[in-house]
Each structure stands twice: as C-alpha cells, then as structure tokens.
Amino acid sequence: MKGLENKKIFVTGAASGIGRATAQRLWNEGSNLVLIDIPTEEETELKAMFPERMTYIQADVTATDGLAKIQAEIDKGVDVFINNAGITRDATVHKMTDEQWDQVIAVNLTAVFKLSRMCAIKMKEQKSGVILNAASVVAHYGNFGQANYTSTKAGVIAMTKTMAKELGKDGIRVNAVAPGFIGTPMVRKMPEKVIAMMEDKTPIKRLGEPEDIAAAYAFLASEDASFITGTCMNVDGGVVLG
Ligand SMILES: NC(=O)c1ccc[n+]([C@@H]2O[C@H](COP(=O)([O-])OP(=O)(O)OC[C@H]3O[C@@H](n4cnc5c(N)ncnc54)[C@H](O)[C@@H]3O)[C@@H](O)[C@H]2O)c1
C-alpha cells in the first residue's frame, strides 16, 4: 500500500491477536514499528518476528509510568498511532462489579483518549499524522453481558468522529475499525457453542482472521486512504447486517 514504507507506526496491544497481525502486515509493508504491550519483550515473540525496524515498549496503557514511556517515544515523532489494546470483563448488568466496569473503561476508552491527546499535540506540530482506534461491531447493536465493553466501543466511535472534525485542518486523519467476530485469543477462549453461533450469524460463515483486520488498518494508515477521516470501517463478514 502507498506510503507505509519507513513510516513510524505505533501499535498498542501488539503482543497478541489483531495487534500482532497488524504489526506483521505493517512490517511487511516496510514500516518502522513501535510496539506496546504489558509483557516484557522476552515474554513476547516480537523480537524474533521483527529482528529489525522494531522498538518495543513494555507499558500498561492505563498506568502513569506506562503512558510516560509512550509519551517519550511520541515526542520523537509519530506518523501513525493504532489504539488497538482492549479487554473484556463480561457480566450481565445486575452482576457487573464496579471493578469490571472501571477496568474496561480504563483500557478501552480512557487510554485511547490519553494516547490520542498525546498524538494530537505532536501531530499538530508536525502538521501530519494518522490515529486509528479499535471499535467493535457490538457498538452498533449491543451485546449480552457487555454493558461495559459496548459502551467503550460506542464511545470510541464518537471520539473518533469528534477528533476527525477537530484535527482535519492540521493534516491529521482519525478513523476507527469495527471488527466482527475474529478468531483471536479473546474469542477462541469462548465455548465451542458460542463460536459456532458466531460463525452462523456471520453471512460469510466463518470467523474473521486477525489478518483481515490488519489489512483494514494498513489501508487506513496508508496514503491510499488520504481522503478518509471520521469513519468507522466494519470488517465483519457482514454480521452487522443482522
Ligand atoms: N477478537 C475480536 O473478535 C474483536 C472484535 C471486535 C473488536 N476487537 C478489538 O480489537 C482489539 C484487539 O483484540 P484481540 O482480539 O486481538 O485481543 P487479544 O486479547 O488477543 O489482544 C489484546 C492485547 O492487548 C493487550 N493489552 C490489554 N490491556 C492492556 C493494557 N492495559 N496496556 C497495554 N496492552 C494491553 C493484551 O496484553 C493483548 O496482547 C481490542 O480492542 C478488541 O476490543 C476484537
């Protein structure tokens, strides 16, 4: 894709699933990666996967010291920042604890805001940049047991639109990607029966692959998407059609 070579691209939650597949795709496109996740670099497979053009930052995106480490790297320059890290803590509303609510809001929404704010400040100075955020199709239609998660993903879509309006004049594009059911560790840990139901509800009749989402991030990050901002791209095998 156009314009990804030598670009400095950050990916949060890069040690697993969609984040790791996105890092792989962007590495193949010739980008310079800054990968962020909770484990130490040795605990991940990232160094073996990306022996060059990769910096790893061990950071929790909800922690003050983690954010400070990321800020220091953003201050040196940032072409694209992908807010991919996300968690679930499922429970039906009458059983959901404050902790389950707060943890999901902290990772999926507050961290996205704080990291996007850091990027916005630097990118305004640079007069260029792309911010991409992880939404989900469940933001559009709700999901049993996920009052916390669906709220964050709907919030991310609204935040994306607002930031796109505010930052467009500075040459900054902001978009979201809403995956459907993707076969990552987050989904594969669900019961067989639930996975079969997800496949059946998807018109294309399979779970998505992390690489399907990586392709959308790569496109939105690239110059091929230079007139696209404020959108939420569903990559879902048609599941959102209901
Ligand atoms: N898998 C799906 O079907 C699906 C569907 C819709 C949306 N999404 C979204 O896509 C994103 C990636 O999902 P995935 O399925 O690849 O998940 P995953 O669990 O495989 O990977 C998430 C990664 O984020 C990291 N992470 C979690 N909390 C973090 C924190 N506080 N600081 C830094 N890193 C942290 C984890 O360590 C992990 O490596 C998430 O935002 C998720 O909500 C996934």
PDB file of C-alpha atoms and ligand atoms in Angstrom:
ATOM      1  CA  MET A   1       0.000   0.000   0.000  1.00  0.00           C
ATOM      2  CA  LYS A   2       1.071   3.562  -0.754  1.00  0.00           C
ATOM      3  CA  GLY A   3       3.196   5.488   1.732  1.00  0.00           C
ATOM      4  CA  LEU A   4       3.754   2.979   4.547  1.00  0.00           C
ATOM      5  CA  GLU A   5       7.454   2.378   3.918  1.00  0.00           C
ATOM      6  CA  ASN A   6       9.686   3.956   6.582  1.00  0.00           C
ATOM      7  CA  LYS A   7       6.663   5.357   8.444  1.00  0.00           C
ATOM      8  CA  LYS A   8       6.900   5.246  12.239  1.00  0.00           C
ATOM      9  CA  ILE A   9       3.829   3.324  13.352  1.00  0.00           C
ATOM     10  CA  PHE A  10       2.819   2.615  16.961  1.00  0.00           C
ATOM     11  CA  VAL A  11       0.563  -0.335  17.813  1.00  0.00           C
ATOM     12  CA  THR A  12      -0.755  -0.910  21.355  1.00  0.00           C
ATOM     13  CA  GLY A  13      -1.656  -4.447  22.415  1.00  0.00           C
ATOM     14  CA  ALA A  14       0.821  -5.713  19.819  1.00  0.00           C
ATOM     15  CA  ALA A  15       1.809  -8.978  21.533  1.00  0.00           C
ATOM     16  CA  SER A  16      -1.362 -10.879  20.606  1.00  0.00           C
ATOM     17  CA  GLY A  17      -4.203 -11.311  18.138  1.00  0.00           C
ATOM     18  CA  ILE A  18      -5.124  -8.385  15.907  1.00  0.00           C
ATOM     19  CA  GLY A  19      -2.297  -6.172  17.198  1.00  0.00           C
ATOM     20  CA  ARG A  20       0.361  -8.733  16.347  1.00  0.00           C
ATOM     21  CA  ALA A  21      -1.115  -9.429  12.903  1.00  0.00           C
ATOM     22  CA  THR A  22      -1.260  -5.673  12.254  1.00  0.00           C
ATOM     23  CA  ALA A  23       2.378  -5.299  13.266  1.00  0.00           C
ATOM     24  CA  GLN A  24       3.293  -8.138  10.877  1.00  0.00           C
ATOM     25  CA  ARG A  25       1.386  -6.574   7.982  1.00  0.00           C
ATOM     26  CA  LEU A  26       2.944  -3.152   8.548  1.00  0.00           C
ATOM     27  CA  TRP A  27       6.417  -4.663   8.928  1.00  0.00           C
ATOM     28  CA  ASN A  28       5.900  -6.413   5.573  1.00  0.00           C
ATOM     29  CA  GLU A  29       4.979  -3.001   4.105  1.00  0.00           C
ATOM     30  CA  GLY A  30       8.354  -1.613   5.277  1.00  0.00           C
ATOM     31  CA  SER A  31       7.154   0.448   8.263  1.00  0.00           C
ATOM     32  CA  ASN A  32       9.237   1.131  11.384  1.00  0.00           C
ATOM     33  CA  LEU A  33       7.309  -0.296  14.315  1.00  0.00           C
ATOM     34  CA  VAL A  34       6.902   0.877  17.897  1.00  0.00           C
ATOM     35  CA  LEU A  35       5.092  -1.988  19.623  1.00  0.00           C
ATOM     36  CA  ILE A  36       3.492  -1.639  23.043  1.00  0.00           C
ATOM     37  CA  ASP A  37       2.148  -4.292  25.410  1.00  0.00           C
ATOM     38  CA  ILE A  38       2.228  -5.456  29.041  1.00  0.00           C
ATOM     39  CA  PRO A  39       4.682  -8.418  28.965  1.00  0.00           C
ATOM     40  CA  THR A  40       8.437  -7.955  28.787  1.00  0.00           C
ATOM     41  CA  GLU A  41       9.947  -8.140  25.314  1.00  0.00           C
ATOM     42  CA  GLU A  42      11.424 -11.569  26.167  1.00  0.00           C
ATOM     43  CA  GLU A  43       7.956 -12.863  27.084  1.00  0.00           C
ATOM     44  CA  THR A  44       6.649 -11.954  23.613  1.00  0.00           C
ATOM     45  CA  GLU A  45       7.611 -13.404  20.219  1.00  0.00           C
ATOM     46  CA  LEU A  46       8.045  -9.933  18.786  1.00  0.00           C
ATOM     47  CA  LYS A  47      11.858  -9.732  18.644  1.00  0.00           C
ATOM     48  CA  ALA A  48      12.026 -12.987  16.681  1.00  0.00           C
ATOM     49  CA  MET A  49       9.237 -11.821  14.354  1.00  0.00           C
ATOM     50  CA  PHE A  50      10.709  -8.354  13.797  1.00  0.00           C
ATOM     51  CA  PRO A  51      14.504  -8.531  14.138  1.00  0.00           C
ATOM     52  CA  GLU A  52      14.884  -5.008  12.771  1.00  0.00           C
ATOM     53  CA  ARG A  53      12.769  -1.840  12.353  1.00  0.00           C
ATOM     54  CA  MET A  54      11.075  -2.548  15.707  1.00  0.00           C
ATOM     55  CA  THR A  55      11.195  -0.870  19.112  1.00  0.00           C
ATOM     56  CA  TYR A  56       9.314  -2.495  21.960  1.00  0.00           C
ATOM     57  CA  ILE A  57       7.861  -0.533  24.865  1.00  0.00           C
ATOM     58  CA  GLN A  58       6.717  -2.567  27.830  1.00  0.00           C
ATOM     59  CA  ALA A  59       3.835  -0.478  29.098  1.00  0.00           C
ATOM     60  CA  ASP A  60       0.373  -0.717  30.590  1.00  0.00           C
ATOM     61  CA  VAL A  61      -1.636   1.953  28.762  1.00  0.00           C
ATOM     62  CA  THR A  62      -3.648   2.643  31.937  1.00  0.00           C
ATOM     63  CA  ALA A  63      -0.580   3.303  34.140  1.00  0.00           C
ATOM     64  CA  THR A  64       1.119   6.665  34.619  1.00  0.00           C
ATOM     65  CA  ASP A  65       4.633   5.232  34.102  1.00  0.00           C
ATOM     66  CA  GLY A  66       3.488   3.296  31.025  1.00  0.00           C
ATOM     67  CA  LEU A  67       1.991   6.425  29.485  1.00  0.00           C
ATOM     68  CA  ALA A  68       5.179   8.385  30.258  1.00  0.00           C
ATOM     69  CA  LYS A  69       7.296   5.835  28.345  1.00  0.00           C
ATOM     70  CA  ILE A  70       4.980   6.060  25.340  1.00  0.00           C
ATOM     71  CA  GLN A  71       4.916   9.873  25.535  1.00  0.00           C
ATOM     72  CA  ALA A  72       8.730   9.975  25.370  1.00  0.00           C
ATOM     73  CA  GLU A  73       8.657   7.991  22.097  1.00  0.00           C
ATOM     74  CA  ILE A  74       5.772  10.030  20.623  1.00  0.00           C
ATOM     75  CA  ASP A  75       7.739  13.206  21.344  1.00  0.00           C
ATOM     76  CA  LYS A  76      10.442  11.947  18.935  1.00  0.00           C
ATOM     77  CA  GLY A  77       7.819  11.725  16.134  1.00  0.00           C
ATOM     78  CA  VAL A  78       4.775   9.662  15.195  1.00  0.00           C
ATOM     79  CA  ASP A  79       3.337   9.007  11.748  1.00  0.00           C
ATOM     80  CA  VAL A  80       0.559   6.582  12.713  1.00  0.00           C
ATOM     81  CA  PHE A  81      -0.771   5.531  16.130  1.00  0.00           C
ATOM     82  CA  ILE A  82      -3.031   2.473  16.373  1.00  0.00           C
ATOM     83  CA  ASN A  83      -5.010   2.252  19.625  1.00  0.00           C
ATOM     84  CA  ASN A  84      -5.606  -1.494  19.462  1.00  0.00           C
ATOM     85  CA  ALA A  85      -5.238  -2.683  23.091  1.00  0.00           C
ATOM     86  CA  GLY A  86      -8.561  -3.809  24.525  1.00  0.00           C
ATOM     87  CA  ILE A  87     -10.032  -6.111  27.164  1.00  0.00           C
ATOM     88  CA  THR A  88     -13.336  -7.707  28.081  1.00  0.00           C
ATOM     89  CA  ARG A  89     -14.686  -8.293  31.600  1.00  0.00           C
ATOM     90  CA  ASP A  90     -18.126  -9.749  30.824  1.00  0.00           C
ATOM     91  CA  ALA A  91     -21.098  -9.942  33.199  1.00  0.00           C
ATOM     92  CA  THR A  92     -24.786  -9.175  32.857  1.00  0.00           C
ATOM     93  CA  VAL A  93     -25.635  -5.743  34.166  1.00  0.00           C
ATOM     94  CA  HIS A  94     -27.084  -6.802  37.531  1.00  0.00           C
ATOM     95  CA  LYS A  95     -23.949  -8.831  38.255  1.00  0.00           C
ATOM     96  CA  MET A  96     -21.318  -6.450  36.863  1.00  0.00           C
ATOM     97  CA  THR A  97     -18.974  -5.117  39.542  1.00  0.00           C
ATOM     98  CA  ASP A  98     -17.556  -1.589  39.677  1.00  0.00           C
ATOM     99  CA  GLU A  99     -14.158  -3.157  39.075  1.00  0.00           C
ATOM    100  CA  GLN A 100     -15.292  -4.879  35.863  1.00  0.00           C
ATOM    101  CA  TRP A 101     -16.798  -1.612  34.641  1.00  0.00           C
ATOM    102  CA  ASP A 102     -13.784   0.532  35.598  1.00  0.00           C
ATOM    103  CA  GLN A 103     -11.134  -1.803  34.147  1.00  0.00           C
ATOM    104  CA  VAL A 104     -12.778  -1.937  30.727  1.00  0.00           C
ATOM    105  CA  ILE A 105     -13.381   1.821  30.618  1.00  0.00           C
ATOM    106  CA  ALA A 106      -9.739   2.443  31.625  1.00  0.00           C
ATOM    107  CA  VAL A 107      -8.182   0.333  28.841  1.00  0.00           C
ATOM    108  CA  ASN A 108     -10.703   0.627  26.012  1.00  0.00           C
ATOM    109  CA  LEU A 109     -11.740   4.268  26.370  1.00  0.00           C
ATOM    110  CA  THR A 110      -9.662   6.424  28.752  1.00  0.00           C
ATOM    111  CA  ALA A 111      -6.305   5.159  27.453  1.00  0.00           C
ATOM    112  CA  VAL A 112      -7.461   5.733  23.873  1.00  0.00           C
ATOM    113  CA  PHE A 113      -8.281   9.333  24.801  1.00  0.00           C
ATOM    114  CA  LYS A 114      -4.999   9.986  26.639  1.00  0.00           C
ATOM    115  CA  LEU A 115      -2.826   8.463  23.908  1.00  0.00           C
ATOM    116  CA  SER A 116      -4.763  10.237  21.148  1.00  0.00           C
ATOM    117  CA  ARG A 117      -4.323  13.527  23.032  1.00  0.00           C
ATOM    118  CA  MET A 118      -0.534  12.964  23.136  1.00  0.00           C
ATOM    119  CA  CYS A 119      -0.585  12.205  19.407  1.00  0.00           C
ATOM    120  CA  ALA A 120      -2.788  15.198  18.592  1.00  0.00           C
ATOM    121  CA  ILE A 121      -0.332  17.588  20.265  1.00  0.00           C
ATOM    122  CA  LYS A 122       2.673  16.145  18.402  1.00  0.00           C
ATOM    123  CA  MET A 123       0.849  15.684  15.086  1.00  0.00           C
ATOM    124  CA  LYS A 124      -0.439  19.284  15.124  1.00  0.00           C
ATOM    125  CA  GLU A 125       3.180  20.394  15.414  1.00  0.00           C
ATOM    126  CA  GLN A 126       4.166  18.058  12.541  1.00  0.00           C
ATOM    127  CA  LYS A 127       1.068  19.035  10.506  1.00  0.00           C
ATOM    128  CA  SER A 128       0.533  15.344   9.700  1.00  0.00           C
ATOM    129  CA  GLY A 129      -0.445  12.038  11.250  1.00  0.00           C
ATOM    130  CA  VAL A 130      -2.986   9.249  11.427  1.00  0.00           C
ATOM    131  CA  ILE A 131      -4.780   7.928  14.518  1.00  0.00           C
ATOM    132  CA  LEU A 132      -6.646   4.607  14.244  1.00  0.00           C
ATOM    133  CA  ASN A 133      -8.867   3.236  17.004  1.00  0.00           C
ATOM    134  CA  ALA A 134     -10.240  -0.239  17.757  1.00  0.00           C
ATOM    135  CA  ALA A 135     -14.044  -0.217  17.885  1.00  0.00           C
ATOM    136  CA  SER A 136     -16.277  -3.286  17.514  1.00  0.00           C
ATOM    137  CA  VAL A 137     -19.490  -4.142  15.688  1.00  0.00           C
ATOM    138  CA  VAL A 138     -21.143  -4.676  19.090  1.00  0.00           C
ATOM    139  CA  ALA A 139     -21.060  -0.876  19.480  1.00  0.00           C
ATOM    140  CA  HIS A 140     -23.803  -0.787  16.831  1.00  0.00           C
ATOM    141  CA  TYR A 141     -26.215  -3.341  18.277  1.00  0.00           C
ATOM    142  CA  GLY A 142     -25.216  -4.107  21.898  1.00  0.00           C
ATOM    143  CA  ASN A 143     -24.128  -7.477  23.228  1.00  0.00           C
ATOM    144  CA  PHE A 144     -25.379  -9.653  26.071  1.00  0.00           C
ATOM    145  CA  GLY A 145     -23.062  -9.399  29.100  1.00  0.00           C
ATOM    146  CA  GLN A 146     -21.070  -6.473  27.738  1.00  0.00           C
ATOM    147  CA  ALA A 147     -22.568  -3.216  29.068  1.00  0.00           C
ATOM    148  CA  ASN A 148     -19.014  -2.074  29.861  1.00  0.00           C
ATOM    149  CA  TYR A 149     -17.377  -3.185  26.598  1.00  0.00           C
ATOM    150  CA  THR A 150     -20.130  -1.965  24.245  1.00  0.00           C
ATOM    151  CA  SER A 151     -20.142   1.432  25.992  1.00  0.00           C
ATOM    152  CA  THR A 152     -16.413   1.823  25.385  1.00  0.00           C
ATOM    153  CA  LYS A 153     -16.627   0.823  21.737  1.00  0.00           C
ATOM    154  CA  ALA A 154     -19.548   3.185  21.035  1.00  0.00           C
ATOM    155  CA  GLY A 155     -17.539   5.862  22.868  1.00  0.00           C
ATOM    156  CA  VAL A 156     -14.513   5.183  20.680  1.00  0.00           C
ATOM    157  CA  ILE A 157     -16.588   5.679  17.512  1.00  0.00           C
ATOM    158  CA  ALA A 158     -17.951   9.010  18.776  1.00  0.00           C
ATOM    159  CA  MET A 159     -14.468  10.107  19.932  1.00  0.00           C
ATOM    160  CA  THR A 160     -13.057   9.211  16.506  1.00  0.00           C
ATOM    161  CA  LYS A 161     -15.630  11.390  14.728  1.00  0.00           C
ATOM    162  CA  THR A 162     -15.035  14.319  17.079  1.00  0.00           C
ATOM    163  CA  MET A 163     -11.247  14.126  16.772  1.00  0.00           C
ATOM    164  CA  ALA A 164     -11.539  13.856  12.977  1.00  0.00           C
ATOM    165  CA  LYS A 165     -13.544  17.110  12.946  1.00  0.00           C
ATOM    166  CA  GLU A 166     -11.088  18.884  15.236  1.00  0.00           C
ATOM    167  CA  LEU A 167      -7.829  17.716  13.647  1.00  0.00           C
ATOM    168  CA  GLY A 168      -8.554  17.526   9.902  1.00  0.00           C
ATOM    169  CA  LYS A 169      -7.346  21.080   9.279  1.00  0.00           C
ATOM    170  CA  ASP A 170      -3.924  20.107  10.682  1.00  0.00           C
ATOM    171  CA  GLY A 171      -3.467  17.262   8.194  1.00  0.00           C
ATOM    172  CA  ILE A 172      -4.419  14.614  10.749  1.00  0.00           C
ATOM    173  CA  ARG A 173      -6.828  11.782   9.923  1.00  0.00           C
ATOM    174  CA  VAL A 174      -8.675   9.801  12.612  1.00  0.00           C
ATOM    175  CA  ASN A 175     -10.583   6.584  11.854  1.00  0.00           C
ATOM    176  CA  ALA A 176     -11.906   3.518  13.635  1.00  0.00           C
ATOM    177  CA  VAL A 177     -12.117  -0.142  12.643  1.00  0.00           C
ATOM    178  CA  ALA A 178     -15.003  -2.256  13.926  1.00  0.00           C
ATOM    179  CA  PRO A 179     -14.122  -5.953  13.741  1.00  0.00           C
ATOM    180  CA  GLY A 180     -16.862  -8.559  13.792  1.00  0.00           C
ATOM    181  CA  PHE A 181     -16.065 -11.947  15.330  1.00  0.00           C
ATOM    182  CA  ILE A 182     -12.343 -12.551  14.848  1.00  0.00           C
ATOM    183  CA  GLY A 183     -10.538 -15.754  15.808  1.00  0.00           C
ATOM    184  CA  THR A 184      -8.098 -14.237  18.334  1.00  0.00           C
ATOM    185  CA  PRO A 185      -7.343 -15.467  21.881  1.00  0.00           C
ATOM    186  CA  MET A 186     -10.081 -13.086  23.148  1.00  0.00           C
ATOM    187  CA  VAL A 187     -12.693 -15.012  21.123  1.00  0.00           C
ATOM    188  CA  ARG A 188     -11.132 -18.516  20.992  1.00  0.00           C
ATOM    189  CA  LYS A 189     -11.416 -18.801  24.790  1.00  0.00           C
ATOM    190  CA  MET A 190     -15.227 -18.749  24.444  1.00  0.00           C
ATOM    191  CA  PRO A 191     -17.236 -22.025  24.498  1.00  0.00           C
ATOM    192  CA  GLU A 192     -17.383 -24.042  21.228  1.00  0.00           C
ATOM    193  CA  LYS A 193     -21.171 -23.476  21.131  1.00  0.00           C
ATOM    194  CA  VAL A 194     -20.768 -19.688  21.202  1.00  0.00           C
ATOM    195  CA  ILE A 195     -18.151 -19.792  18.437  1.00  0.00           C
ATOM    196  CA  ALA A 196     -20.442 -21.935  16.261  1.00  0.00           C
ATOM    197  CA  MET A 197     -23.238 -19.396  16.859  1.00  0.00           C
ATOM    198  CA  MET A 198     -20.922 -16.542  15.816  1.00  0.00           C
ATOM    199  CA  GLU A 199     -19.991 -18.350  12.592  1.00  0.00           C
ATOM    200  CA  ASP A 200     -23.632 -18.998  11.828  1.00  0.00           C
ATOM    201  CA  LYS A 201     -24.640 -15.347  12.429  1.00  0.00           C
ATOM    202  CA  THR A 202     -21.933 -14.151  10.011  1.00  0.00           C
ATOM    203  CA  PRO A 203     -23.124 -14.089   6.355  1.00  0.00           C
ATOM    204  CA  ILE A 204     -19.632 -15.149   5.197  1.00  0.00           C
ATOM    205  CA  LYS A 205     -19.976 -18.161   7.590  1.00  0.00           C
ATOM    206  CA  ARG A 206     -16.603 -18.049   9.263  1.00  0.00           C
ATOM    207  CA  LEU A 207     -14.800 -16.134  11.985  1.00  0.00           C
ATOM    208  CA  GLY A 208     -12.566 -13.393  10.647  1.00  0.00           C
ATOM    209  CA  GLU A 209      -8.793 -13.764  10.800  1.00  0.00           C
ATOM    210  CA  PRO A 210      -6.597 -11.196  12.555  1.00  0.00           C
ATOM    211  CA  GLU A 211      -5.057 -10.551   9.119  1.00  0.00           C
ATOM    212  CA  ASP A 212      -8.469  -9.355   7.829  1.00  0.00           C
ATOM    213  CA  ILE A 213      -8.373  -6.553  10.405  1.00  0.00           C
ATOM    214  CA  ALA A 214      -4.669  -5.890   9.844  1.00  0.00           C
ATOM    215  CA  ALA A 215      -5.444  -5.216   6.169  1.00  0.00           C
ATOM    216  CA  ALA A 216      -8.023  -2.570   7.141  1.00  0.00           C
ATOM    217  CA  TYR A 217      -5.569  -0.849   9.493  1.00  0.00           C
ATOM    218  CA  ALA A 218      -2.870  -0.903   6.809  1.00  0.00           C
ATOM    219  CA  PHE A 219      -5.243   0.623   4.255  1.00  0.00           C
ATOM    220  CA  LEU A 220      -6.483   3.360   6.618  1.00  0.00           C
ATOM    221  CA  ALA A 221      -2.891   4.136   7.657  1.00  0.00           C
ATOM    222  CA  SER A 222      -1.737   4.404   4.047  1.00  0.00           C
ATOM    223  CA  GLU A 223      -1.882   7.291   1.590  1.00  0.00           C
ATOM    224  CA  ASP A 224      -4.496   5.312  -0.356  1.00  0.00           C
ATOM    225  CA  ALA A 225      -6.898   6.481   2.393  1.00  0.00           C
ATOM    226  CA  SER A 226      -5.805  10.121   2.324  1.00  0.00           C
ATOM    227  CA  PHE A 227      -9.414  11.393   1.872  1.00  0.00           C
ATOM    228  CA  ILE A 228     -10.907   9.143   4.562  1.00  0.00           C
ATOM    229  CA  THR A 229     -11.439  10.534   8.056  1.00  0.00           C
ATOM    230  CA  GLY A 230     -14.028  10.193  10.805  1.00  0.00           C
ATOM    231  CA  THR A 231     -15.236   6.841   9.543  1.00  0.00           C
ATOM    232  CA  CYS A 232     -15.754   3.539  11.295  1.00  0.00           C
ATOM    233  CA  MET A 233     -14.964   0.693   8.926  1.00  0.00           C
ATOM    234  CA  ASN A 234     -16.836  -2.536   9.710  1.00  0.00           C
ATOM    235  CA  VAL A 235     -14.699  -5.588   8.920  1.00  0.00           C
ATOM    236  CA  ASP A 236     -17.125  -8.262   9.946  1.00  0.00           C
ATOM    237  CA  GLY A 237     -18.123 -10.696   7.190  1.00  0.00           C
ATOM    238  CA  GLY A 238     -21.474  -8.865   7.103  1.00  0.00           C
ATOM    239  CA  VAL A 239     -22.512  -9.693  10.691  1.00  0.00           C
ATOM    240  CA  VAL A 240     -23.682  -6.143  11.326  1.00  0.00           C
ATOM    241  CA  LEU A 241     -26.436  -6.638   8.737  1.00  0.00           C
ATOM    242  CA  GLY A 242     -28.299  -8.645  11.398  1.00  0.00           C
TER     243      GLY A 242
HETATM  244  N1  LIG B   1     -11.293 -10.512  18.532  1.00  0.00           N
HETATM  245  C1  LIG B   1     -12.445  -9.961  18.177  1.00  0.00           C
HETATM  246  O1  LIG B   1     -13.371 -10.649  17.723  1.00  0.00           O
HETATM  247  C2  LIG B   1     -12.654  -8.481  18.291  1.00  0.00           C
HETATM  248  C3  LIG B   1     -13.874  -7.970  17.858  1.00  0.00           C
HETATM  249  C4  LIG B   1     -14.094  -6.613  17.935  1.00  0.00           C
HETATM  250  C5  LIG B   1     -13.129  -5.787  18.446  1.00  0.00           C
HETATM  251  N2  LIG B   1     -11.955  -6.286  18.879  1.00  0.00           N
HETATM  252  C6  LIG B   1     -10.985  -5.337  19.436  1.00  0.00           C
HETATM  253  O2  LIG B   1      -9.716  -5.480  18.810  1.00  0.00           O
HETATM  254  C7  LIG B   1      -8.680  -5.206  19.752  1.00  0.00           C
HETATM  255  C8  LIG B   1      -7.704  -6.383  19.803  1.00  0.00           C
HETATM  256  O3  LIG B   1      -8.411  -7.538  20.199  1.00  0.00           O
HETATM  257  P1  LIG B   1      -7.793  -9.010  20.157  1.00  0.00           P
HETATM  258  O4  LIG B   1      -8.931  -9.909  19.906  1.00  0.00           O
HETATM  259  O5  LIG B   1      -6.610  -9.041  19.266  1.00  0.00           O
HETATM  260  O6  LIG B   1      -7.377  -9.180  21.698  1.00  0.00           O
HETATM  261  P2  LIG B   1      -6.206 -10.017  22.386  1.00  0.00           P
HETATM  262  O7  LIG B   1      -6.676 -10.281  23.777  1.00  0.00           O
HETATM  263  O8  LIG B   1      -5.736 -11.137  21.547  1.00  0.00           O
HETATM  264  O9  LIG B   1      -5.023  -8.935  22.425  1.00  0.00           O
HETATM  265  C9  LIG B   1      -5.133  -7.741  23.152  1.00  0.00           C
HETATM  266  C10 LIG B   1      -3.739  -7.281  23.542  1.00  0.00           C
HETATM  267  O10 LIG B   1      -3.892  -6.062  24.280  1.00  0.00           O
HETATM  268  C11 LIG B   1      -3.007  -6.112  25.378  1.00  0.00           C
HETATM  269  N3  LIG B   1      -3.477  -5.246  26.456  1.00  0.00           N
HETATM  270  C12 LIG B   1      -4.569  -5.431  27.240  1.00  0.00           C
HETATM  271  N4  LIG B   1      -4.618  -4.483  28.191  1.00  0.00           N
HETATM  272  C13 LIG B   1      -3.541  -3.686  28.003  1.00  0.00           C
HETATM  273  C14 LIG B   1      -3.026  -2.554  28.687  1.00  0.00           C
HETATM  274  N5  LIG B   1      -3.640  -2.067  29.765  1.00  0.00           N
HETATM  275  N6  LIG B   1      -1.888  -1.987  28.235  1.00  0.00           N
HETATM  276  C15 LIG B   1      -1.239  -2.499  27.153  1.00  0.00           C
HETATM  277  N7  LIG B   1      -1.670  -3.574  26.466  1.00  0.00           N
HETATM  278  C16 LIG B   1      -2.803  -4.167  26.903  1.00  0.00           C
HETATM  279  C17 LIG B   1      -3.002  -7.582  25.809  1.00  0.00           C
HETATM  280  O11 LIG B   1      -1.861  -7.872  26.603  1.00  0.00           O
HETATM  281  C18 LIG B   1      -3.015  -8.284  24.472  1.00  0.00           C
HETATM  282  O12 LIG B   1      -1.715  -8.532  23.991  1.00  0.00           O
HETATM  283  C19 LIG B   1      -9.375  -4.915  21.077  1.00  0.00           C
HETATM  284  O13 LIG B   1      -9.515  -3.525  21.246  1.00  0.00           O
HETATM  285  C20 LIG B   1     -10.720  -5.574  20.918  1.00  0.00           C
HETATM  286  O14 LIG B   1     -11.709  -4.986  21.730  1.00  0.00           O
HETATM  287  C21 LIG B   1     -11.684  -7.623  18.817  1.00  0.00           C
END
